[in-house]
mmCIF file of C-alpha atoms and ligand atoms in Angstrom:
data_model
loop_
_atom_site.group_PDB
_atom_site.id
_atom_site.type_symbol
_atom_site.label_atom_id
_atom_site.label_comp_id
_atom_site.label_asym_id
_atom_site.label_seq_id
_atom_site.Cartn_x
_atom_site.Cartn_y
_atom_site.Cartn_z
ATOM 1 C CA MET A 1 194.032 236.821 213.572
ATOM 2 C CA THR A 2 190.786 238.606 212.792
ATOM 3 C CA THR A 3 187.703 237.033 213.368
ATOM 4 C CA LYS A 4 185.104 237.417 210.707
ATOM 5 C CA PRO A 5 181.495 238.970 211.853
ATOM 6 C CA VAL A 6 178.862 236.437 211.773
ATOM 7 C CA LEU A 7 176.052 237.590 209.796
ATOM 8 C CA ILE A 8 172.394 237.457 212.325
ATOM 9 C CA LEU A 9 169.528 237.834 209.737
ATOM 10 C CA GLY A 10 166.723 238.819 212.407
ATOM 11 C CA GLY A 11 169.411 239.851 215.124
ATOM 12 C CA THR A 12 166.687 242.058 216.482
ATOM 13 C CA GLY A 13 164.298 239.103 217.160
ATOM 14 C CA LYS A 14 163.650 236.374 219.486
ATOM 15 C CA THR A 15 166.705 234.147 218.476
ATOM 16 C CA GLY A 16 168.993 236.622 216.344
ATOM 17 C CA ARG A 17 168.854 239.449 219.360
ATOM 18 C CA ARG A 18 169.671 236.108 221.700
ATOM 19 C CA LEU A 19 172.387 234.450 219.329
ATOM 20 C CA ALA A 20 174.016 238.344 218.910
ATOM 21 C CA GLU A 21 174.417 238.700 222.970
ATOM 22 C CA ARG A 22 176.257 235.046 223.278
ATOM 23 C CA LEU A 23 178.555 235.788 220.350
ATOM 24 C CA THR A 24 178.970 238.810 221.832
ATOM 25 C CA ALA A 25 180.394 237.476 224.539
ATOM 26 C CA ARG A 26 182.774 235.083 223.119
ATOM 27 C CA ASN A 27 184.263 238.199 221.522
ATOM 28 C CA ILE A 28 182.958 237.273 218.368
ATOM 29 C CA PRO A 29 181.714 239.958 216.098
ATOM 30 C CA VAL A 30 178.353 240.340 215.020
ATOM 31 C CA ARG A 31 176.305 242.521 211.995
ATOM 32 C CA ILE A 32 172.677 242.445 212.519
ATOM 33 C CA GLY A 33 171.199 241.335 209.288
ATOM 34 C CA SER A 34 167.557 243.296 209.489
ATOM 35 C CA ARG A 35 165.873 246.348 208.094
ATOM 36 C CA ALA A 36 167.508 248.637 210.509
ATOM 37 C CA GLY A 37 170.775 247.345 210.173
ATOM 38 C CA THR A 38 173.871 248.648 208.888
ATOM 39 C CA PRO A 39 174.255 247.712 206.107
ATOM 40 C CA PRO A 40 170.629 247.010 206.133
ATOM 41 C CA PHE A 41 169.251 243.808 205.227
ATOM 42 C CA ASP A 42 165.266 243.162 203.815
ATOM 43 C CA TRP A 43 164.432 239.767 202.407
ATOM 44 C CA LEU A 44 161.960 241.985 199.939
ATOM 45 C CA ASP A 45 165.063 243.875 198.118
ATOM 46 C CA LYS A 46 167.659 241.316 196.412
ATOM 47 C CA GLU A 47 169.648 244.585 195.685
ATOM 48 C CA THR A 48 170.518 244.433 200.055
ATOM 49 C CA TRP A 49 172.089 240.979 200.031
ATOM 50 C CA GLY A 50 175.377 241.632 198.581
ATOM 51 C CA ARG A 51 176.292 244.284 200.946
ATOM 52 C CA ALA A 52 175.349 242.151 204.189
ATOM 53 C CA LEU A 53 177.356 239.667 203.058
ATOM 54 C CA GLU A 54 180.540 241.818 202.481
ATOM 55 C CA GLY A 55 183.784 240.310 204.958
ATOM 56 C CA VAL A 56 181.280 238.099 206.665
ATOM 57 C CA GLY A 57 182.608 234.782 208.063
ATOM 58 C CA ALA A 58 179.048 232.696 208.803
ATOM 59 C CA VAL A 59 175.481 233.420 208.638
ATOM 60 C CA TYR A 60 172.383 232.754 210.691
ATOM 61 C CA ILE A 61 169.578 232.634 208.794
ATOM 62 C CA SER A 62 166.293 233.479 210.270
ATOM 63 C CA TYR A 63 163.284 234.317 207.731
ATOM 64 C CA TYR A 64 160.776 236.425 208.485
ATOM 65 C CA PRO A 65 157.537 236.100 208.508
ATOM 66 C CA ASP A 66 157.525 232.739 208.427
ATOM 67 C CA ILE A 67 159.729 229.747 206.760
ATOM 68 C CA ALA A 68 156.766 228.701 206.558
ATOM 69 C CA VAL A 69 154.984 231.177 203.990
ATOM 70 C CA PRO A 70 154.634 230.138 200.122
ATOM 71 C CA GLY A 71 158.178 231.339 198.531
ATOM 72 C CA ALA A 72 159.996 231.189 201.493
ATOM 73 C CA ALA A 73 162.049 227.755 200.589
ATOM 74 C CA GLU A 74 163.047 229.780 197.246
ATOM 75 C CA THR A 75 163.951 233.335 198.708
ATOM 76 C CA VAL A 76 166.367 231.128 201.196
ATOM 77 C CA GLU A 77 167.650 229.095 198.332
ATOM 78 C CA ALA A 78 168.490 231.881 196.342
ATOM 79 C CA PHE A 79 170.280 233.762 199.391
ATOM 80 C CA ALA A 80 171.868 230.493 200.183
ATOM 81 C CA ARG A 81 173.010 230.889 196.270
ATOM 82 C CA LEU A 82 174.664 233.873 196.579
ATOM 83 C CA ALA A 83 176.005 233.230 199.622
ATOM 84 C CA VAL A 84 178.524 230.690 198.624
ATOM 85 C CA GLU A 85 178.623 232.563 195.479
ATOM 86 C CA ARG A 86 180.013 235.276 197.352
ATOM 87 C CA GLY A 87 182.299 232.830 199.306
ATOM 88 C CA VAL A 88 180.417 232.660 202.473
ATOM 89 C CA ARG A 89 179.805 229.285 203.004
ATOM 90 C CA ARG A 90 179.119 228.646 206.884
ATOM 91 C CA LEU A 91 175.128 228.955 206.713
ATOM 92 C CA ALA A 92 172.899 227.872 209.548
ATOM 93 C CA LEU A 93 169.102 227.808 209.072
ATOM 94 C CA LEU A 94 166.264 228.446 211.512
ATOM 95 C CA SER A 95 163.631 225.602 210.704
ATOM 96 C CA GLY A 96 160.077 224.875 211.849
ATOM 97 C CA ARG A 97 158.727 221.502 212.891
ATOM 98 C CA GLY A 98 156.082 219.522 210.409
ATOM 99 C CA GLU A 99 156.121 221.745 207.998
ATOM 100 C CA PRO A 100 156.507 220.854 204.278
ATOM 101 C CA GLU A 101 157.354 224.668 203.650
ATOM 102 C CA ALA A 102 160.088 224.448 205.798
ATOM 103 C CA GLN A 103 161.523 220.905 205.373
ATOM 104 C CA ARG A 104 161.847 222.269 201.961
ATOM 105 C CA ALA A 105 163.410 225.061 202.239
ATOM 106 C CA GLU A 106 166.189 222.701 204.636
ATOM 107 C CA GLU A 107 166.275 220.757 201.131
ATOM 108 C CA MET A 108 167.350 223.622 199.413
ATOM 109 C CA LEU A 109 169.682 224.799 201.294
ATOM 110 C CA LYS A 110 171.272 221.386 201.352
ATOM 111 C CA ALA A 111 171.630 221.479 197.823
ATOM 112 C CA SER A 112 173.220 224.932 197.508
ATOM 113 C CA GLY A 113 176.647 223.762 198.302
ATOM 114 C CA ALA A 114 176.942 225.367 201.848
ATOM 115 C CA ASP A 115 178.637 224.035 204.902
ATOM 116 C CA TRP A 116 174.974 224.152 206.300
ATOM 117 C CA SER A 117 173.156 223.136 210.074
ATOM 118 C CA ILE A 118 170.032 223.162 210.458
ATOM 119 C CA LEU A 119 167.917 223.760 213.480
ATOM 120 C CA ARG A 120 164.441 222.259 213.328
ATOM 121 C CA CYS A 121 162.475 224.234 215.812
ATOM 122 C CA ALA A 122 159.216 223.125 217.640
ATOM 123 C CA TRP A 123 156.937 226.261 218.788
ATOM 124 C CA PHE A 124 158.863 228.865 220.743
ATOM 125 C CA SER A 125 158.021 229.083 225.070
ATOM 126 C CA GLN A 126 158.065 232.875 223.762
ATOM 127 C CA ASN A 127 155.686 233.081 221.198
ATOM 128 C CA PHE A 128 153.198 233.737 224.906
ATOM 129 C CA SER A 129 155.787 236.567 225.848
ATOM 130 C CA GLU A 130 157.194 238.292 223.184
ATOM 131 C CA GLY A 131 154.968 236.854 220.037
ATOM 132 C CA PHE A 132 151.734 236.981 218.794
ATOM 133 C CA LEU A 133 149.871 235.599 222.071
ATOM 134 C CA ILE A 134 151.201 237.696 224.881
ATOM 135 C CA GLU A 135 147.692 240.198 223.723
ATOM 136 C CA SER A 136 145.465 237.009 224.661
ATOM 137 C CA ILE A 137 147.625 236.213 227.672
ATOM 138 C CA LEU A 138 147.395 239.977 229.019
ATOM 139 C CA GLU A 139 143.944 239.787 228.621
ATOM 140 C CA GLY A 140 143.242 236.535 230.578
ATOM 141 C CA GLU A 141 141.852 234.146 227.557
ATOM 142 C CA VAL A 142 143.941 231.895 224.792
ATOM 143 C CA ALA A 143 141.314 231.122 222.310
ATOM 144 C CA LEU A 144 142.552 228.748 219.319
ATOM 145 C CA PRO A 145 141.121 225.567 217.529
ATOM 146 C CA VAL A 146 143.322 223.279 218.977
ATOM 147 C CA GLY A 147 142.465 220.544 221.629
ATOM 148 C CA ASN A 148 144.276 218.093 223.671
ATOM 149 C CA VAL A 149 147.250 217.516 221.133
ATOM 150 C CA GLY A 150 151.013 217.656 223.031
ATOM 151 C CA GLU A 151 153.464 220.168 221.569
ATOM 152 C CA PRO A 152 157.483 220.095 223.328
ATOM 153 C CA PHE A 153 157.608 223.589 223.344
ATOM 154 C CA VAL A 154 161.562 224.857 223.322
ATOM 155 C CA ASP A 155 163.056 227.704 224.949
ATOM 156 C CA VAL A 156 164.606 230.378 222.598
ATOM 157 C CA ASP A 157 167.653 230.870 224.872
ATOM 158 C CA ASP A 158 168.032 227.075 224.345
ATOM 159 C CA ILE A 159 167.847 227.453 220.468
ATOM 160 C CA ALA A 160 170.777 230.971 220.975
ATOM 161 C CA ASP A 161 173.060 228.315 222.928
ATOM 162 C CA VAL A 162 172.823 225.597 219.745
ATOM 163 C CA ALA A 163 173.021 228.596 217.365
ATOM 164 C CA ALA A 164 176.604 229.799 218.776
ATOM 165 C CA THR A 165 177.736 226.786 219.388
ATOM 166 C CA VAL A 166 177.397 225.486 215.847
ATOM 167 C CA LEU A 167 178.481 228.539 214.242
ATOM 168 C CA THR A 168 181.281 228.929 216.686
ATOM 169 C CA GLU A 169 182.956 225.197 217.513
ATOM 170 C CA PRO A 170 183.837 222.688 215.334
ATOM 171 C CA GLY A 171 182.184 219.524 213.949
ATOM 172 C CA HIS A 172 178.662 220.780 213.041
ATOM 173 C CA ILE A 173 178.562 220.894 209.567
ATOM 174 C CA GLY A 174 176.085 219.230 207.723
ATOM 175 C CA GLN A 175 174.333 218.470 210.893
ATOM 176 C CA LEU A 176 170.151 218.770 211.443
ATOM 177 C CA TYR A 177 169.470 219.269 215.177
ATOM 178 C CA GLU A 178 165.754 218.819 216.425
ATOM 179 C CA LEU A 179 165.210 221.343 218.921
ATOM 180 C CA THR A 180 162.413 220.670 220.981
ATOM 181 C CA GLY A 181 161.718 221.112 225.121
ATOM 182 C CA PRO A 182 161.962 218.303 227.495
ATOM 183 C CA ARG A 183 157.803 217.685 227.559
ATOM 184 C CA LEU A 184 154.918 218.512 226.110
ATOM 185 C CA LEU A 185 152.301 220.165 226.951
ATOM 186 C CA SER A 186 148.173 221.003 225.554
ATOM 187 C CA PHE A 187 147.742 224.525 224.806
ATOM 188 C CA ALA A 188 145.892 224.352 227.607
ATOM 189 C CA ASP A 189 148.669 222.994 229.895
ATOM 190 C CA ALA A 190 151.347 226.094 228.714
ATOM 191 C CA VAL A 191 147.982 228.852 229.638
ATOM 192 C CA ALA A 192 147.376 226.915 233.174
ATOM 193 C CA GLU A 193 151.589 227.230 233.589
ATOM 194 C CA ILE A 194 151.391 230.480 233.119
ATOM 195 C CA GLY A 195 148.810 231.477 234.835
ATOM 196 C CA ASN A 196 149.940 229.758 238.144
ATOM 197 C CA ALA A 197 153.112 231.491 237.385
ATOM 198 C CA ALA A 198 152.157 234.609 237.121
ATOM 199 C CA GLY A 199 149.174 234.516 239.859
ATOM 200 C CA ARG A 200 146.558 235.350 237.516
ATOM 201 C CA ASP A 201 143.455 233.516 235.937
ATOM 202 C CA ILE A 202 143.879 232.794 232.356
ATOM 203 C CA ARG A 203 141.774 230.556 230.475
ATOM 204 C CA TYR A 204 142.038 228.646 227.610
ATOM 205 C CA ARG A 205 139.523 228.120 225.578
ATOM 206 C CA GLN A 206 139.309 225.797 222.540
ATOM 207 C CA ILE A 207 137.724 227.182 219.062
ATOM 208 C CA SER A 208 136.160 226.133 216.481
ATOM 209 C CA HIS A 209 138.014 226.427 212.678
ATOM 210 C CA ALA A 210 135.067 228.964 211.388
ATOM 211 C CA GLU A 211 135.189 231.157 215.042
ATOM 212 C CA PHE A 212 139.542 231.130 214.910
ATOM 213 C CA THR A 213 138.787 232.358 210.815
ATOM 214 C CA GLU A 214 136.250 234.930 211.865
ATOM 215 C CA ALA A 215 138.590 236.505 214.240
ATOM 216 C CA VAL A 216 141.988 236.690 212.614
ATOM 217 C CA ALA A 217 139.837 238.111 209.901
ATOM 218 C CA ALA A 218 139.307 240.705 212.101
ATOM 219 C CA GLN A 219 142.350 241.953 212.963
ATOM 220 C CA ASN A 220 142.652 243.217 209.423
ATOM 221 C CA LEU A 221 146.304 241.143 209.157
ATOM 222 C CA PRO A 222 148.446 240.875 206.026
ATOM 223 C CA PRO A 223 146.927 238.231 203.991
ATOM 224 C CA GLU A 224 150.381 235.859 204.965
ATOM 225 C CA PHE A 225 149.973 235.753 208.654
ATOM 226 C CA ALA A 226 145.870 235.343 207.958
ATOM 227 C CA TRP A 227 147.194 231.976 206.313
ATOM 228 C CA LEU A 228 150.033 231.318 208.295
ATOM 229 C CA LEU A 229 147.918 231.342 211.405
ATOM 230 C CA ASP A 230 145.489 229.164 209.578
ATOM 231 C CA GLU A 231 148.196 226.719 208.568
ATOM 232 C CA LEU A 232 150.196 226.447 211.657
ATOM 233 C CA PHE A 233 146.557 225.962 214.075
ATOM 234 C CA THR A 234 144.652 223.733 211.656
ATOM 235 C CA LYS A 235 147.364 221.631 209.940
ATOM 236 C CA VAL A 236 150.513 221.517 211.839
ATOM 237 C CA LEU A 237 148.950 220.969 215.538
ATOM 238 C CA ASP A 238 147.295 217.891 214.020
ATOM 239 C CA GLY A 239 149.767 215.719 216.793
ATOM 240 C CA ARG A 240 152.407 215.186 213.879
ATOM 241 C CA ASN A 241 154.737 217.083 215.880
ATOM 242 C CA GLU A 242 153.318 215.146 219.544
ATOM 243 C CA THR A 243 157.192 213.620 219.916
ATOM 244 C CA LEU A 244 160.385 214.470 221.963
ATOM 245 C CA ALA A 245 163.626 214.793 219.709
ATOM 246 C CA ASP A 246 167.331 215.053 221.491
ATOM 247 C CA GLY A 247 169.008 218.059 219.090
ATOM 248 C CA VAL A 248 169.251 220.230 222.831
ATOM 249 C CA GLN A 249 171.203 217.248 223.922
ATOM 250 C CA ARG A 250 173.407 216.148 220.979
ATOM 251 C CA ALA A 251 174.516 219.714 220.297
ATOM 252 C CA LEU A 252 174.719 221.346 224.155
ATOM 253 C CA GLY A 253 175.504 218.190 225.690
ATOM 254 C CA ARG A 254 172.732 219.012 228.140
ATOM 255 C CA GLN A 255 169.133 218.858 228.934
ATOM 256 C CA PRO A 256 166.520 221.451 227.513
ATOM 257 C CA LYS A 257 164.710 224.310 229.880
ATOM 258 C CA ASP A 258 161.771 223.402 230.681
ATOM 259 C CA PHE A 259 158.770 225.380 230.265
ATOM 260 C CA SER A 260 157.648 225.828 233.728
ATOM 261 C CA ALA A 261 161.743 227.530 234.316
ATOM 262 C CA TYR A 262 160.554 229.605 231.303
ATOM 263 C CA ALA A 263 156.877 230.517 233.248
ATOM 264 C CA THR A 264 158.471 231.522 236.197
ATOM 265 C CA GLU A 265 161.351 233.559 235.161
ATOM 266 C CA THR A 266 159.472 235.003 232.452
ATOM 267 C CA ALA A 267 156.582 236.212 235.513
ATOM 268 C CA ALA A 268 158.864 237.744 237.312
ATOM 269 C CA SER A 269 159.898 239.933 234.721
ATOM 270 C CA GLY A 270 156.872 241.125 234.841
ATOM 271 C CA VAL A 271 155.770 241.425 231.193
ATOM 272 C CA TRP A 272 152.701 239.210 232.186
ATOM 273 C CA SER A 273 151.428 241.403 234.746
ATOM 274 C CA ASN A 274 148.909 244.186 233.491
HETATM 275 N N1 NAP B 301 157.629 230.773 216.516
HETATM 276 C C1 NAP B 301 157.899 229.751 216.502
HETATM 277 O O1 NAP B 301 157.196 229.044 217.410
HETATM 278 C C2 NAP B 301 158.915 229.652 215.040
HETATM 279 C C3 NAP B 301 159.086 227.849 215.682
HETATM 280 C C4 NAP B 301 159.567 227.708 214.609
HETATM 281 C C5 NAP B 301 160.524 228.068 213.803
HETATM 282 N N2 NAP B 301 160.250 229.613 213.835
HETATM 283 C C6 NAP B 301 160.772 230.070 212.050
HETATM 284 O O2 NAP B 301 161.077 231.675 213.253
HETATM 285 C C7 NAP B 301 161.786 232.457 211.975
HETATM 286 C C8 NAP B 301 161.645 233.802 213.336
HETATM 287 O O3 NAP B 301 162.751 233.680 213.931
HETATM 288 P P1 NAP B 301 162.750 234.662 215.128
HETATM 289 O O4 NAP B 301 161.322 234.685 216.142
HETATM 290 O O5 NAP B 301 163.591 234.856 215.925
HETATM 291 O O6 NAP B 301 162.293 236.544 214.709
HETATM 292 P P2 NAP B 301 161.142 237.306 215.455
HETATM 293 O O7 NAP B 301 161.219 237.698 216.643
HETATM 294 O O8 NAP B 301 160.047 236.971 214.265
HETATM 295 O O9 NAP B 301 162.259 238.500 214.918
HETATM 296 C C9 NAP B 301 161.839 239.250 213.523
HETATM 297 C C10 NAP B 301 163.146 239.847 212.680
HETATM 298 O O10 NAP B 301 162.999 239.891 211.345
HETATM 299 C C11 NAP B 301 163.450 240.937 210.909
HETATM 300 N N3 NAP B 301 162.834 241.235 209.756
HETATM 301 C C12 NAP B 301 161.205 241.835 209.726
HETATM 302 N N4 NAP B 301 160.943 242.079 208.425
HETATM 303 C C13 NAP B 301 161.903 241.597 207.593
HETATM 304 C C14 NAP B 301 162.442 241.988 206.162
HETATM 305 N N5 NAP B 301 161.326 242.320 204.962
HETATM 306 N N6 NAP B 301 163.486 241.523 206.020
HETATM 307 C C15 NAP B 301 164.603 241.161 207.196
HETATM 308 N N7 NAP B 301 164.919 241.526 208.018
HETATM 309 C C16 NAP B 301 163.157 241.914 208.660
HETATM 310 C C17 NAP B 301 163.700 241.835 212.352
HETATM 311 O O11 NAP B 301 164.331 243.226 211.720
HETATM 312 P P3 NAP B 301 163.477 244.552 211.353
HETATM 313 O O12 NAP B 301 161.803 244.716 212.047
HETATM 314 O O13 NAP B 301 164.257 245.682 211.751
HETATM 315 O O14 NAP B 301 163.349 244.339 209.758
HETATM 316 C C18 NAP B 301 163.066 241.007 213.273
HETATM 317 O O15 NAP B 301 165.456 241.337 213.533
HETATM 318 C C19 NAP B 301 160.782 232.026 211.186
HETATM 319 O O16 NAP B 301 161.330 231.663 210.270
HETATM 320 C C20 NAP B 301 159.998 230.993 211.676
HETATM 321 O O17 NAP B 301 159.126 230.250 210.741
HETATM 322 C C21 NAP B 301 159.671 230.232 214.234
#
């Protein structure tokens, strides 16, 4: 019996790359869905979607740039409907917590006729090492308009483990897993843990919304990124996500990885040394 490949959208990104490694280790064929993939997949070019779906058995949907940007829900819905129409019913969506647009995308996936699973995730720990906060860490100061609110940062290794499990084992269709780490940390706590692990002096400074908007504008980012940073830092981090969830435990039967383990391992890799 041959196993059909799993199409991993965002297959070279933080979660997708790790999912590809895990499936490959289980001898499950993968097809990387990215603009550099074979065949290429581009969210902005619907013509590429059908070929990427040809012959696959399941899809991991990681939207780019972010499931919370306006229009993401409709695009994910259109993709899910095409997949179901082409006979690819098994879909797992990477989603975000406390984000109205993300929750809208989840509802649209559920209504698409797919055999769905949803991974609704907290902030990734790896935003500090593989995402947009690494430069601030290397510069020695993280300045954000966020006070003492607690966030249960989740490790992307745990997300990839859950994705690999739900896509290859029975019992996960129609399940929504809310994935968090085991502990609430403020951004100041997280930066302090990284500084300790890396043996470096890294400060956290809370800035005003106006200072933040000015700093973002100075970076000349594409408009959707500027909108997204504002949404994430000034709206979503208002305390609504200040709770732990048990998605990792439910899906994997084990505890999630703690932020301190992430900080120690990542410091040892050298990415925070400059
Ligand atoms: N970061 C967080 O804290 C957090 C929390 C909850 C949920 N999320 C969600 O996680 C998702 C991002 O997942 P991730 O961090 O694993 O990915 P990521 O590291 O941001 O990776 C980006 C991936 O998207 C691909 N890509 C870029 N532009 C594309 C396009 N136009 N069409 C198709 N693919 C494109 C890239 O490959 P190519 O460049 O080769 O195309 C790459 O594989 C977002 O939807 C976000 O909302 C993030």
